[in-house]
mmCIF file of C-alpha atoms and ligand atoms in Angstrom:
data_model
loop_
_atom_site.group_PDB
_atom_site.id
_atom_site.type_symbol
_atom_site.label_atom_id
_atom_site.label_comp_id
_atom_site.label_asym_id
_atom_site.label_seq_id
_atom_site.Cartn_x
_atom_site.Cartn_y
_atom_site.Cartn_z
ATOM 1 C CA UNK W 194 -8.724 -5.667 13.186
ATOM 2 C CA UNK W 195 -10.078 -7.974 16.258
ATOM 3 C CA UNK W 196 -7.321 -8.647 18.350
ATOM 4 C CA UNK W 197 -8.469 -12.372 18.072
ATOM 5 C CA UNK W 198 -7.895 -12.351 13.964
ATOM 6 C CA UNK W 199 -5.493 -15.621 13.148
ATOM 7 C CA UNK W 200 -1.779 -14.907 13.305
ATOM 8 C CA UNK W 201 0.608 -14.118 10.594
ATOM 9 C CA UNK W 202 1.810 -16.433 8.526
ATOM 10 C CA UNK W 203 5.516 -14.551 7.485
ATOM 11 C CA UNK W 204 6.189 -15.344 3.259
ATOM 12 C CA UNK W 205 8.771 -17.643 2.204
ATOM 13 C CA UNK W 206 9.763 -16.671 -1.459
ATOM 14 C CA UNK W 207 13.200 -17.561 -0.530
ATOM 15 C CA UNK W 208 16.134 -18.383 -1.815
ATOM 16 C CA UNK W 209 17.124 -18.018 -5.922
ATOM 17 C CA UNK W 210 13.535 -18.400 -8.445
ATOM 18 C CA UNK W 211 11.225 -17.191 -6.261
ATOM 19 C CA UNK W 212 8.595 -15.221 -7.085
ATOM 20 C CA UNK W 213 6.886 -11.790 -5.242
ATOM 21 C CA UNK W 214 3.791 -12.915 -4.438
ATOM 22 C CA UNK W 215 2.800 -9.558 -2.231
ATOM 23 C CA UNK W 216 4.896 -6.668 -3.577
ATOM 24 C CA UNK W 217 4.334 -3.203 -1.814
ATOM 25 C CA UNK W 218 4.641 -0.012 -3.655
ATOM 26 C CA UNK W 219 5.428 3.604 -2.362
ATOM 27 C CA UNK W 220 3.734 5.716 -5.330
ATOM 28 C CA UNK W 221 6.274 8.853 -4.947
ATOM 29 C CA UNK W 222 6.590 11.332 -7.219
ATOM 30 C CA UNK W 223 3.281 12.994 -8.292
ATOM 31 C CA UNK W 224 3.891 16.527 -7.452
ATOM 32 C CA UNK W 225 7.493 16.961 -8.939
ATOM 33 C CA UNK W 226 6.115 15.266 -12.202
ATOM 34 C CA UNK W 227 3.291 18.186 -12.376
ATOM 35 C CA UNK W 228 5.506 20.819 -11.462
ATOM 36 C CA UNK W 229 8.474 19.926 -14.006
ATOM 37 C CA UNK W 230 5.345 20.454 -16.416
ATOM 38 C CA UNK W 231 4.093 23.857 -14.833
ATOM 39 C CA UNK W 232 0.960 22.052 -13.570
ATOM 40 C CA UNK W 233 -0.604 21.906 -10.740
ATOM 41 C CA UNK W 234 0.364 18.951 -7.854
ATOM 42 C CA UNK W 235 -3.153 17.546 -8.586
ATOM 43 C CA UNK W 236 -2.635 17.001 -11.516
ATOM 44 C CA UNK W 237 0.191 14.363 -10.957
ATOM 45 C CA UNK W 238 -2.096 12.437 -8.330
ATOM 46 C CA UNK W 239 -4.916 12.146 -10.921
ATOM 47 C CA UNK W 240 -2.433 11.006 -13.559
ATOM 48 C CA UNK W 241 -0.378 8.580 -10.321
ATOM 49 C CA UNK W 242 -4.013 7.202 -10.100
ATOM 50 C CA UNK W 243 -4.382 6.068 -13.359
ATOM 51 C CA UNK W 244 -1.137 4.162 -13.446
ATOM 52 C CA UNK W 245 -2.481 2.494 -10.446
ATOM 53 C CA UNK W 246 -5.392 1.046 -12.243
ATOM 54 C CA UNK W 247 -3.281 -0.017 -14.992
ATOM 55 C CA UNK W 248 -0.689 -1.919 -12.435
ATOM 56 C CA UNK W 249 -3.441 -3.362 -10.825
ATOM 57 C CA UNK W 250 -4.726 -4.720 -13.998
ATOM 58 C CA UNK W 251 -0.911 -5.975 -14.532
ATOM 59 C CA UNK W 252 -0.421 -7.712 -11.387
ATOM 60 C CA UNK W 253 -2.100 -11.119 -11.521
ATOM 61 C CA UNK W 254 -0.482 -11.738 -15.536
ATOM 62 C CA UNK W 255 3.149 -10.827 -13.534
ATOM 63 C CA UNK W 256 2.378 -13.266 -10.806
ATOM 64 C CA UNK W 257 2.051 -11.063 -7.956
ATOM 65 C CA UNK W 258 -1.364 -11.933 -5.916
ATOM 66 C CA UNK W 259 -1.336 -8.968 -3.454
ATOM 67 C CA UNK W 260 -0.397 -5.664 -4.172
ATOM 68 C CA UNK W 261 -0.154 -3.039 -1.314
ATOM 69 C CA UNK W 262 -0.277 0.952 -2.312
ATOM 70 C CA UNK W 263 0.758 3.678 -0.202
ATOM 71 C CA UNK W 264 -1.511 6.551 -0.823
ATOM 72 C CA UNK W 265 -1.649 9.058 1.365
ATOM 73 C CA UNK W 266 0.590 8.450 5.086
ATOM 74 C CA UNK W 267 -0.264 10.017 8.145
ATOM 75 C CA UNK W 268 2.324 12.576 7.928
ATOM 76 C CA UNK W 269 0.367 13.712 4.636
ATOM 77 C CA UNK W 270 -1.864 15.907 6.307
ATOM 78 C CA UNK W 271 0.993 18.621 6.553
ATOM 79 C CA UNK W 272 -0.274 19.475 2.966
ATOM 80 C CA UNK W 273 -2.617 22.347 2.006
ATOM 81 C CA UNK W 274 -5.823 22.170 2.446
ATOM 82 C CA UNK W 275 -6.627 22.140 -1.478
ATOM 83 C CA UNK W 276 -3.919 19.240 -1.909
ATOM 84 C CA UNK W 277 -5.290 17.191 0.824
ATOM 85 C CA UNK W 278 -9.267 17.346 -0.199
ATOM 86 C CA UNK W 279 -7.719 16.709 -3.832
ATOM 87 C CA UNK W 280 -6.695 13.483 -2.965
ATOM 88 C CA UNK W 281 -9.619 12.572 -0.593
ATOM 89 C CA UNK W 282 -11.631 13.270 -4.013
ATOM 90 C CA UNK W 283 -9.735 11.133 -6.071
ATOM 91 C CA UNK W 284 -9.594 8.570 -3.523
ATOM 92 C CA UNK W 285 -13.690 8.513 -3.725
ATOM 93 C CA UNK W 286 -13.751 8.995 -7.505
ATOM 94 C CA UNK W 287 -11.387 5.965 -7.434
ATOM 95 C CA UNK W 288 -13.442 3.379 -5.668
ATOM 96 C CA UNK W 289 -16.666 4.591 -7.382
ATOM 97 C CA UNK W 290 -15.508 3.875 -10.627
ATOM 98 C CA UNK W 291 -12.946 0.962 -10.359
ATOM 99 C CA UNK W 292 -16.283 -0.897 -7.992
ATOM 100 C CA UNK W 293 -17.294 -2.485 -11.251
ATOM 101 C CA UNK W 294 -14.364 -3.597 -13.155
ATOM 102 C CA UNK W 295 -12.619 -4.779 -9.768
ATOM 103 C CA UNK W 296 -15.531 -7.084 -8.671
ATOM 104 C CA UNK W 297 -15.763 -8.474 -12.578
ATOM 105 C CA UNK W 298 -11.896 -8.590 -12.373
ATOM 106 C CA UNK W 299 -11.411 -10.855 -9.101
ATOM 107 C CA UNK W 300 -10.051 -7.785 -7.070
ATOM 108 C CA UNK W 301 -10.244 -7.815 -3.084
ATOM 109 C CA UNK W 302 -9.881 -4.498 -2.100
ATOM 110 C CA UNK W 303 -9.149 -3.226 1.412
ATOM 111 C CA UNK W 304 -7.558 -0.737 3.169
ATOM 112 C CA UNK W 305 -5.054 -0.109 6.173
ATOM 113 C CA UNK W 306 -4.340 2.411 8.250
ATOM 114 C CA UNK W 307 -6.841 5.070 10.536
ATOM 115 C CA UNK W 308 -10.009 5.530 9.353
ATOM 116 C CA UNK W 309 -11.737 7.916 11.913
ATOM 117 C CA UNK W 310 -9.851 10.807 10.377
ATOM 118 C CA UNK W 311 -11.487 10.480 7.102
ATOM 119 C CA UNK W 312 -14.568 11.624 6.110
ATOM 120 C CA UNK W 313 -17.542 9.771 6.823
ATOM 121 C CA UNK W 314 -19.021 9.275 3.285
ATOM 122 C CA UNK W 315 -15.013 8.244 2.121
ATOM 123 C CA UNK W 316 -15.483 5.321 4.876
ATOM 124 C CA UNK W 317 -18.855 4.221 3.973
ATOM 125 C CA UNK W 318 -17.279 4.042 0.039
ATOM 126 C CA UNK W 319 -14.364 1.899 1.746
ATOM 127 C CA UNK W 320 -16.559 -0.181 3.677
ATOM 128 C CA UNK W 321 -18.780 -0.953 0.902
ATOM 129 C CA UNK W 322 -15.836 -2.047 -1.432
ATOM 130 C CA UNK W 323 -14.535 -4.087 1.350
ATOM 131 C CA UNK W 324 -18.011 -5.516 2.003
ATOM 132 C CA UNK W 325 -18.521 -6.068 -2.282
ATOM 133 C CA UNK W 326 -15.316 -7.240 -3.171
ATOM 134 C CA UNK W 327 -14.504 -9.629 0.123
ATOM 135 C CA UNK W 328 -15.113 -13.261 -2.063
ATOM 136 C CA UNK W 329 -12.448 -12.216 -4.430
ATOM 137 C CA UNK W 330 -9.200 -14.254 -4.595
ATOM 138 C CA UNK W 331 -8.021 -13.330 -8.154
ATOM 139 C CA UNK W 332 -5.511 -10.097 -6.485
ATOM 140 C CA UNK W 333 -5.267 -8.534 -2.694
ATOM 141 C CA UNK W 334 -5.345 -5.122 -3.686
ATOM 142 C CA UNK W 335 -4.804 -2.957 0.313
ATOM 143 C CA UNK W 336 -4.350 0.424 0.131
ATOM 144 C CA UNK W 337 -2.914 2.452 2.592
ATOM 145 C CA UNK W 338 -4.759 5.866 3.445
ATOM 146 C CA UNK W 339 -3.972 7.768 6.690
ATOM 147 C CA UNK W 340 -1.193 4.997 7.419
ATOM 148 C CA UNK W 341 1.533 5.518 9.062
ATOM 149 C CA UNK W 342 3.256 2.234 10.841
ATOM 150 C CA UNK W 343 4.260 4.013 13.583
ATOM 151 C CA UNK W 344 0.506 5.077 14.189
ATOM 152 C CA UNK W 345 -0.288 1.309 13.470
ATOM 153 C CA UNK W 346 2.072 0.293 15.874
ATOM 154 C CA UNK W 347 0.889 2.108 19.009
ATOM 155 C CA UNK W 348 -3.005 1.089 18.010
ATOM 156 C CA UNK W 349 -2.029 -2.507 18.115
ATOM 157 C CA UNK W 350 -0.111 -2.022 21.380
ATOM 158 C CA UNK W 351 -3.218 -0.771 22.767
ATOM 159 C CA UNK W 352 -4.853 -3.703 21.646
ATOM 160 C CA UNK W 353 -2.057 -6.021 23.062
ATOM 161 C CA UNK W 354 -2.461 -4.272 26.360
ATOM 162 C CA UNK W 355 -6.084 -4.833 26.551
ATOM 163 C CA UNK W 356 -5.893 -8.325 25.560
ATOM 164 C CA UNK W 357 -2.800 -8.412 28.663
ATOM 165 C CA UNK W 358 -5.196 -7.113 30.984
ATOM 166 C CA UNK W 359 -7.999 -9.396 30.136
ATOM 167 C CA UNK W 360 -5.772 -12.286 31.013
ATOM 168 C CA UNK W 361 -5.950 -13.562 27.667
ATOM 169 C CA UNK W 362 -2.091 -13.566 27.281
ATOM 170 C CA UNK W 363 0.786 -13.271 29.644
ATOM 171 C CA UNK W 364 3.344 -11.441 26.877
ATOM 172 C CA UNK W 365 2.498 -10.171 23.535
ATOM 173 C CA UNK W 366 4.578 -12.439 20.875
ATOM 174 C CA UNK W 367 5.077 -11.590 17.186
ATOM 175 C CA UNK W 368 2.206 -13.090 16.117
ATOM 176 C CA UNK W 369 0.492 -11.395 18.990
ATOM 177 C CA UNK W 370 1.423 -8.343 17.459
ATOM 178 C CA UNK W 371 0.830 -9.177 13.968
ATOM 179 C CA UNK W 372 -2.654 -10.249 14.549
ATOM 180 C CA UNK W 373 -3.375 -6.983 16.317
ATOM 181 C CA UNK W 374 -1.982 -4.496 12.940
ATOM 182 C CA UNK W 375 -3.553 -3.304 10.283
ATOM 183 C CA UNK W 376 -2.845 -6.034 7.913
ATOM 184 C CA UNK W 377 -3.714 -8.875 10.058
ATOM 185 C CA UNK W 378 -3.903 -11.900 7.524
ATOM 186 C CA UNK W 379 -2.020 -10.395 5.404
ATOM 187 C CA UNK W 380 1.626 -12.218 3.768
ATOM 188 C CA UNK W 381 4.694 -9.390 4.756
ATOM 189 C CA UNK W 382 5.317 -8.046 1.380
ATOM 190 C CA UNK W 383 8.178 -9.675 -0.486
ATOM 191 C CA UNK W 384 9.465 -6.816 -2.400
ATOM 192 C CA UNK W 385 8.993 -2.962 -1.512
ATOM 193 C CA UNK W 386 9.427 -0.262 -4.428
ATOM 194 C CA UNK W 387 9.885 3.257 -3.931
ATOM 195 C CA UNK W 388 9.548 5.578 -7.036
ATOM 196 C CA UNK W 389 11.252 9.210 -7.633
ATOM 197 C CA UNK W 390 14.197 8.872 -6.573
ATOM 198 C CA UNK W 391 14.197 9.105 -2.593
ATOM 199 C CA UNK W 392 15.295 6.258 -0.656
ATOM 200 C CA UNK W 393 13.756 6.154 2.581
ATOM 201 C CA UNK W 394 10.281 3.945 3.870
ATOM 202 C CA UNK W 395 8.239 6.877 5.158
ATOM 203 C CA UNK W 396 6.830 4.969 7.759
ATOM 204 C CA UNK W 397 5.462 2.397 5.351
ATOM 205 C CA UNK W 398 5.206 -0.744 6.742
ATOM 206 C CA UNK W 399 7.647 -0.973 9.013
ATOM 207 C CA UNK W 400 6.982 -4.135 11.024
ATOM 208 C CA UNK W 401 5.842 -6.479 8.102
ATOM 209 C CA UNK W 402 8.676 -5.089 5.403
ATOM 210 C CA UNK W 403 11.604 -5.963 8.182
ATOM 211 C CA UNK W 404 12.874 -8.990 5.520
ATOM 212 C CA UNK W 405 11.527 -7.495 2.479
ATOM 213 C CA UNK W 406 13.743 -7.052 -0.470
ATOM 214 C CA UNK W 407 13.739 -3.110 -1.568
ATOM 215 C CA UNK W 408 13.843 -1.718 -4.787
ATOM 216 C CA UNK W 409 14.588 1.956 -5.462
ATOM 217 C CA UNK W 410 13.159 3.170 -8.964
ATOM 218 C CA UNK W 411 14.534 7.135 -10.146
ATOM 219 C CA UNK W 412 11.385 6.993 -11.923
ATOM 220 C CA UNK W 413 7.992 9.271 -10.983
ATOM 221 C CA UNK W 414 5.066 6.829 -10.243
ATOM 222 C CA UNK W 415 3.114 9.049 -12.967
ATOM 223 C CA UNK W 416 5.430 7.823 -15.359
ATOM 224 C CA UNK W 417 5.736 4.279 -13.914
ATOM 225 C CA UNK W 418 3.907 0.959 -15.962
ATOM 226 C CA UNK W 419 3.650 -2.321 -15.686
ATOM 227 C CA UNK W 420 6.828 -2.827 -18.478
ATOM 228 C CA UNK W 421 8.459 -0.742 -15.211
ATOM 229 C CA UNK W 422 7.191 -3.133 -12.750
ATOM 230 C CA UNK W 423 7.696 -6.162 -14.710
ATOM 231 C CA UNK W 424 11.338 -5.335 -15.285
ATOM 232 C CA UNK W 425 12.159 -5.465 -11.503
ATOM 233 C CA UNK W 426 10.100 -8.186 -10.486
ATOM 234 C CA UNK W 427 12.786 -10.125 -13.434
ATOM 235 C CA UNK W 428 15.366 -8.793 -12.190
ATOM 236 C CA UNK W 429 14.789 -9.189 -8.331
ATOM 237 C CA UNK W 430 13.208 -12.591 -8.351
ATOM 238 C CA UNK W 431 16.918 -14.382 -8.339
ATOM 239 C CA UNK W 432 17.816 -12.599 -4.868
ATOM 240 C CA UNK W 433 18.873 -14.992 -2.192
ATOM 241 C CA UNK W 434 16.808 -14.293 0.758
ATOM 242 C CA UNK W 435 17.887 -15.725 3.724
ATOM 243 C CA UNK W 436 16.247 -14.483 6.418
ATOM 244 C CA UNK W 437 19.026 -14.745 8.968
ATOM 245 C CA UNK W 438 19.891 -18.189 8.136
ATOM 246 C CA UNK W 439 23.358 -19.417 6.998
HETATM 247 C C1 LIG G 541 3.185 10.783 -3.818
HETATM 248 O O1 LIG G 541 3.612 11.871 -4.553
HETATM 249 C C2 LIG G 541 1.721 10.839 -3.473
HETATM 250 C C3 LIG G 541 1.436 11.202 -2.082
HETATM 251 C C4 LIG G 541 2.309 11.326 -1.127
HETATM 252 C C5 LIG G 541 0.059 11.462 -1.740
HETATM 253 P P1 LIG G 541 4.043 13.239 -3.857
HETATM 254 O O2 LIG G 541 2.842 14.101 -3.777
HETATM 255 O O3 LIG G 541 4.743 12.997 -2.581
HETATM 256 O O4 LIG G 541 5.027 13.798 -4.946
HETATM 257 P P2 LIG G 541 6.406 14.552 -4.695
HETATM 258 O O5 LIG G 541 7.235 13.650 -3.825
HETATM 259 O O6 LIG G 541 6.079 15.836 -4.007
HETATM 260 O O7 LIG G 541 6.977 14.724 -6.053
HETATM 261 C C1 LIG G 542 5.354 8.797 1.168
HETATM 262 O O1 LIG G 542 5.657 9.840 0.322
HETATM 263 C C2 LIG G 542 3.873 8.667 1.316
HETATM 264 C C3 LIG G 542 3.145 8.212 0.125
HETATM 265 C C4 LIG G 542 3.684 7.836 -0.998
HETATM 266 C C5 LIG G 542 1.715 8.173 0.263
HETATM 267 P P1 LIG G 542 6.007 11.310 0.870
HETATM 268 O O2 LIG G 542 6.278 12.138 -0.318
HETATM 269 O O3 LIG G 542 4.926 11.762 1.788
HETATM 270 O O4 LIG G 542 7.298 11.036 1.754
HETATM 271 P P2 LIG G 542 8.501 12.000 2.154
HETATM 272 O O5 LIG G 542 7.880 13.226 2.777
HETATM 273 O O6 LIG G 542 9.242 12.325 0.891
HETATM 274 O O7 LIG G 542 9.320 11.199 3.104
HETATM 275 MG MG1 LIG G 543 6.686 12.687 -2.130
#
């Protein structure tokens, strides 16, 4: 992101009745749900991907206008080799064939997190979906490949230090900082879900979710629909969020 992108505006879905506009999802689960079946991990991310399409599709009917996936984090690459270029494959096979029904749909697609590490032709795919999809206002759709916040973190402090030495700031401020991650532009996510069981961030989002609302699901994102989704955006939307305030 230019270091010069606008600043941050935070979310306010506060208090009782609101509604989450920019939910973030941590899609866990995939490889326990193939290997309680005697199937390969693989075959859990293939199925985990086709729930994603059909949450997508859900999202704009549930009111939620920006939807943020965590697919694969920097830590992933601890994985084998076979489980790694798996996922890079369906990751490609993803954007080729959702191109269509995402630009007819009013999808903006985009991604966060570091790109270098991927392979070339899986950037020019992302680029090109970016590029295609850009005028679309209908749902944000960002997913997160190679991300890991802490990762995002130190690239925008590089940033920040830059723009400190060009004399285009004295100190970096949270807007600053904002501007200079990943997601610059983006709302922080009102709600985070985490499926399977585990309740812990994983380095997902760490700066933007700091007054998000969180949402631990036992269930396997293979396994997880819309009806799942819906059912905790009713039953989270009455939170009081206060954000520090009395
Ligand atoms: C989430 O499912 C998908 C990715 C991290 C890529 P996992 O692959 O982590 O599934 P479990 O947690 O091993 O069951
Ligand atoms: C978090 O899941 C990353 C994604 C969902 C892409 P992991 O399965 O990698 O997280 P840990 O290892 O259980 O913390
Ligand atoms: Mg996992």
């Amino acid at each position: 992101m230019p270091a010069d992108a606008a600043p941050v505006q935070a979310t306010s879905f506060s208090g009782g009745g609101g509604r989450a506009r920019h939910v973030a999802i941590i899609m866990d689960g995939n490889g326990r749900w193939a290997t309680e079946r005697g199937w390969p991990r693989l075959v859990g991310h293939r199925r985990g991907a086709e729930r994603v399409k059909q949450v997508v599709r859900a999202c704009p009917e549930l009111g939620v206008d920006w939807l943020t996936i965590y697919a694969f984090s920097t830590e992933n690459w601890k994985r084998s080799t076979e489980e790694v270029l798996g996922l890079m494959g369906i990751f490609a096979r993803y954007i080729r064939r959702e191109a269509e029904a995402m630009s007819a749909e009013g999808v903006r697609m985009r991604f966060i997190g570091g790109r270098e590490r991927l392979d070339p032709k899986l950037q020019t795919l992302m680029a090109g979906i970016e590029a295609r999809t850009a005028g679309n206002t209908r749902l944000n759709l960002t997913v997160a490949i190679n991300y890991g916040g802490r990762d995002e973190l130190a690239r925008a402090a590089t940033r920040l230090a830059g723009r400190i030495a060009r004399g285009e700031i004295a100190a970096a401020s949270e807007a600053d900082l904002a501007a200079c991650l990943d997601t610059a532009g983006h709302p922080d996510p009102d709600l985070v879900i985490r499926t399977s069981g585990e309740h812990r961030i994983s380095n997902f989002l760490p700066f933007q979710a700091a007054y998000s609302e969180y949402e631990f699901t036992p269930v396997l994102w293979p396994d997880f629909t819309p009806a799942h989704l819906a059912e905790i955006l009713g039953r989270t939307s009455q939170r009081q969020r206060r954000f520090g305030a009395a």
